[in-house]
Amino acid sequence: MDLNDETDTHDAFKIVATTGAMVGSVQVAWIAGRFARRTLVRRWDFLVLYSKGIRRCVSFAVFSALAFACIQLSERMSSNHSPFETVTRVFYSGLVLTACFLALQTTGIVIFTYVFFSHRKKVWGTISANEASIMDRPDISRAFSCADVCLGISESAPLGEFLHRWVGVSDADIIRSIPTQAIGLFQTLCAIMLSPAETPIRKEEFLRFMDTRSVHEDDESIENLWMLLSSGRDDKAGTTITPSSVERMMHDMAFRRKRFAHQVFTDHKCVDWIMIDIALLSYPFCAVVIASMWGYPAFGQGFDMFKTYMLAASFLVSQLQERIRFMVTMATQRPFDIGDILLLDGGPFRVRDFTTNHTYLDGTTALIVRNSVLLGDTVRNMTRGAVKDKVVMSLPVTTSNDTVVKVREALQGYARENPDEVDEGSVRTGWTCVEGGISKVMSVHWSYTFVVHDVNRFNRARTTVSDFVVASLGMDACLSSMGYASAGGGAFNDSVAVKKYMAHSMLEVNS
């Protein structure tokens, strides 16, 4: 065997050794990726939505580092560099694509982390604290279990399981199960607190029970639990615990959890779409860089590949202006989240999903709206702001001016009896104009006190209040001078005299 044969054999051996080292690098990278995913998700459970991205990033990074070391070591030990020239170019081409992939994935994870800590961490802390105030007390926790009320935070993977569970729960399932569960929970609370059945639980009884069951409880924690059970809210205390207050608490807790889950998934969806748009521009640029590595005129004189890329990128951006504008608006202003209730064309619609081009809405009918139309029109988010409503009624010109005071006092009385529906301080009434010299118009305004998470609940409240306003005019006025269409789908009065004067309700949102 001559010297050249020995050199070729030596180089072939190095190629085989390098290939084996790269195969081993793949195995090490796979293990490192899985370990990093489990460690990071266990430390920051909100990253569960990016668990696959984390595993890929770490695996690609570890493999690239090990493979780069193998290539460098093989080139130094080889007696002839020519066999490795093509291999090196292929490796560096893959390294460019890997670096782009890692940059995009890492940027997406960092943006999502920033959004979560800036806007969602506080809400998640409130949800966890409210549930902890219940689950940390064995008797109260047992009452919830007996009533078949599952709050939905797991000790092993709290946020991950929480998000997937509450995103998949329908409004109908929540509304259908809450009344029965609320009655069962109230009866169980009465039993464990030794309170007479079906009798509202007073605060004195509640505090006496907590004193006998709690050894190291602070007053603030007990007060927070009382606010939840007596008013259904964590910022306002009620006077007694009743079936209705327990139902309000369960309704608020369920829909608050569902809205939080939808907000997090909306954040995730926005970040993903933004990174996809950036990838559409980044990977073609990587192709230009790789072409220059293989000797093509990517950067130079004349009309090279980089200038071609810039021309194509400019055309692509011009074609994607609508989706870029929508995603920038979603990222900076966030006009809505998945699950929010929007007032569109006079009716409430729930946001079911969205893409960069269309938004899918569910209401009295299913709507698919272009995002440019949605952002260009006046669309109010009923879930975000205080919802105002009003009824405008045409009454005979001979109607007494005292009617305004009568309606206002009646509606204020209704608000005092139903503080969970109408804000007493928001009630306004007054005459607005005269129509044709035969009728004058009275406008009645009010605001709702609840957050609109459920369209059916809102429609019921709107119809009930509108009915009450009209009924407060008195039977004679209703039958002789007017009729109205209720917002929740009520029919017009069939009387010919009533049809002559119509009342209609108009919805406003103080966003």
XYZ file of C-alpha atoms in Angstrom, residues 21-193:
173
model
C -19.984 11.959 16.543
C -22.840 13.865 14.881
C -25.223 10.950 15.485
C -24.203 11.023 19.140
C -24.743 14.787 19.150
C -28.314 14.247 17.985
C -28.970 11.959 20.939
C -27.400 14.381 23.413
C -29.389 17.283 21.907
C -32.640 15.327 22.173
C -32.025 14.567 25.859
C -30.998 18.160 26.579
C -34.144 19.480 24.875
C -36.484 17.297 26.909
C -34.656 18.107 30.146
C -34.782 21.861 29.451
C -38.486 21.713 28.596
C -39.405 19.911 31.798
C -37.200 22.145 33.951
C -38.368 25.463 32.489
C -42.061 24.556 32.335
C -41.937 23.310 35.924
C -40.278 26.571 36.992
C -42.492 28.871 34.872
C -45.674 26.944 34.117
C -47.058 29.655 31.789
C -44.449 28.474 29.240
C -46.466 25.282 28.765
C -47.824 26.779 25.524
C -44.258 26.946 24.212
C -43.039 23.618 25.571
C -42.385 22.223 22.078
C -40.639 25.416 21.003
C -38.372 25.286 24.072
C -37.445 21.670 23.386
C -36.650 22.433 19.742
C -34.607 25.516 20.580
C -32.424 23.722 23.134
C -32.059 20.633 20.926
C -31.039 22.665 17.877
C -28.644 24.812 19.916
C -26.911 21.828 21.562
C -26.693 19.895 18.291
C -25.292 22.906 16.403
C -22.618 23.474 19.050
C -21.568 19.816 19.156
C -21.644 19.433 15.369
C -19.579 22.599 14.929
C -16.991 21.189 17.339
C -16.914 17.901 15.406
C -16.401 19.667 12.071
C -13.602 21.850 13.433
C -11.843 18.908 15.069
C -12.101 16.758 11.933
C -10.703 19.504 9.697
C -7.687 19.935 11.952
C -6.954 16.193 12.144
C -7.475 15.512 8.444
C -4.434 15.418 6.173
C -6.473 16.590 3.211
C -9.126 19.264 3.620
C -10.848 18.707 0.290
C -13.190 15.888 1.387
C -14.607 18.170 4.075
C -15.137 21.270 1.949
C -18.621 20.323 0.738
C -19.557 18.880 4.135
C -18.507 22.118 5.803
C -20.566 24.232 3.416
C -23.639 22.059 3.975
C -23.145 22.272 7.732
C -22.741 26.060 7.746
C -25.811 26.410 5.523
C -27.807 24.431 8.039
C -26.275 26.486 10.818
C -27.583 29.704 9.225
C -31.122 28.279 9.031
C -30.827 26.965 12.605
C -29.689 30.361 13.865
C -32.702 31.999 12.184
C -35.041 29.407 13.670
C -33.550 29.835 17.152
C -33.787 33.623 16.907
C -37.465 33.495 15.900
C -38.427 30.931 18.540
C -36.502 32.700 21.295
C -37.961 36.076 20.343
C -41.482 34.643 20.428
C -40.924 33.087 23.864
C -39.421 36.313 25.246
C -42.319 38.427 23.909
C -44.904 36.028 25.339
C -43.090 35.990 28.699
C -43.038 39.786 28.803
C -46.763 40.016 27.985
C -47.657 37.424 30.612
C -45.711 39.105 33.408
C -46.916 42.572 32.375
C -50.637 41.863 31.923
C -51.593 38.355 33.125
C -49.504 37.571 36.196
C -51.615 39.752 38.514
C -54.895 38.228 37.297
C -53.498 34.717 37.690
C -52.362 35.602 41.220
C -55.872 36.807 42.107
C -57.462 33.634 40.731
C -54.988 31.442 42.604
C -55.430 33.418 45.844
C -59.233 33.189 45.694
C -59.078 29.474 45.155
C -56.474 29.041 47.875
C -58.756 30.861 50.346
C -61.288 28.105 49.696
C -59.133 25.011 49.251
C -56.885 25.737 52.271
C -59.862 25.355 54.627
C -60.903 21.683 54.848
C -64.547 22.309 55.786
C -65.136 24.894 53.028
C -63.248 22.767 50.530
C -65.362 19.749 51.484
C -68.520 21.792 50.943
C -67.406 22.613 47.397
C -66.571 18.947 46.753
C -69.946 17.796 48.069
C -71.662 20.232 45.705
C -69.600 18.828 42.804
C -67.895 22.202 42.245
C -64.476 21.753 40.658
C -62.498 24.977 40.513
C -59.850 23.637 38.203
C -56.336 24.372 39.517
C -54.131 21.295 39.679
C -51.228 21.074 42.103
C -48.942 19.274 39.644
C -49.391 21.461 36.552
C -51.575 24.387 37.638
C -51.582 26.729 34.683
C -51.207 24.202 31.881
C -54.191 22.052 32.845
C -56.123 25.163 33.877
C -55.802 26.779 30.431
C -56.722 23.706 28.436
C -59.708 22.981 30.673
C -61.284 26.441 30.746
C -60.769 27.204 27.066
C -62.791 24.115 26.215
C -65.725 24.834 28.567
C -68.796 26.207 26.800
C -70.996 28.964 28.204
C -74.005 26.665 28.058
C -72.293 24.066 30.266
C -71.379 26.711 32.862
C -74.841 28.283 32.951
C -76.629 24.933 33.056
C -74.629 23.555 35.984
C -74.302 26.645 38.203
C -77.875 26.956 39.649
C -78.018 23.363 40.905
C -74.467 23.485 42.228
C -75.120 26.831 43.973
C -78.125 25.464 45.864
C -76.195 22.355 46.856
C -73.214 24.405 47.999
C -75.393 26.768 50.062
C -77.182 23.871 51.767
C -73.838 22.244 52.578
C -72.499 25.508 54.023
C -75.612 25.798 56.191
C -75.048 22.255 57.447
C -71.370 22.666 58.360
C -72.002 26.073 59.986
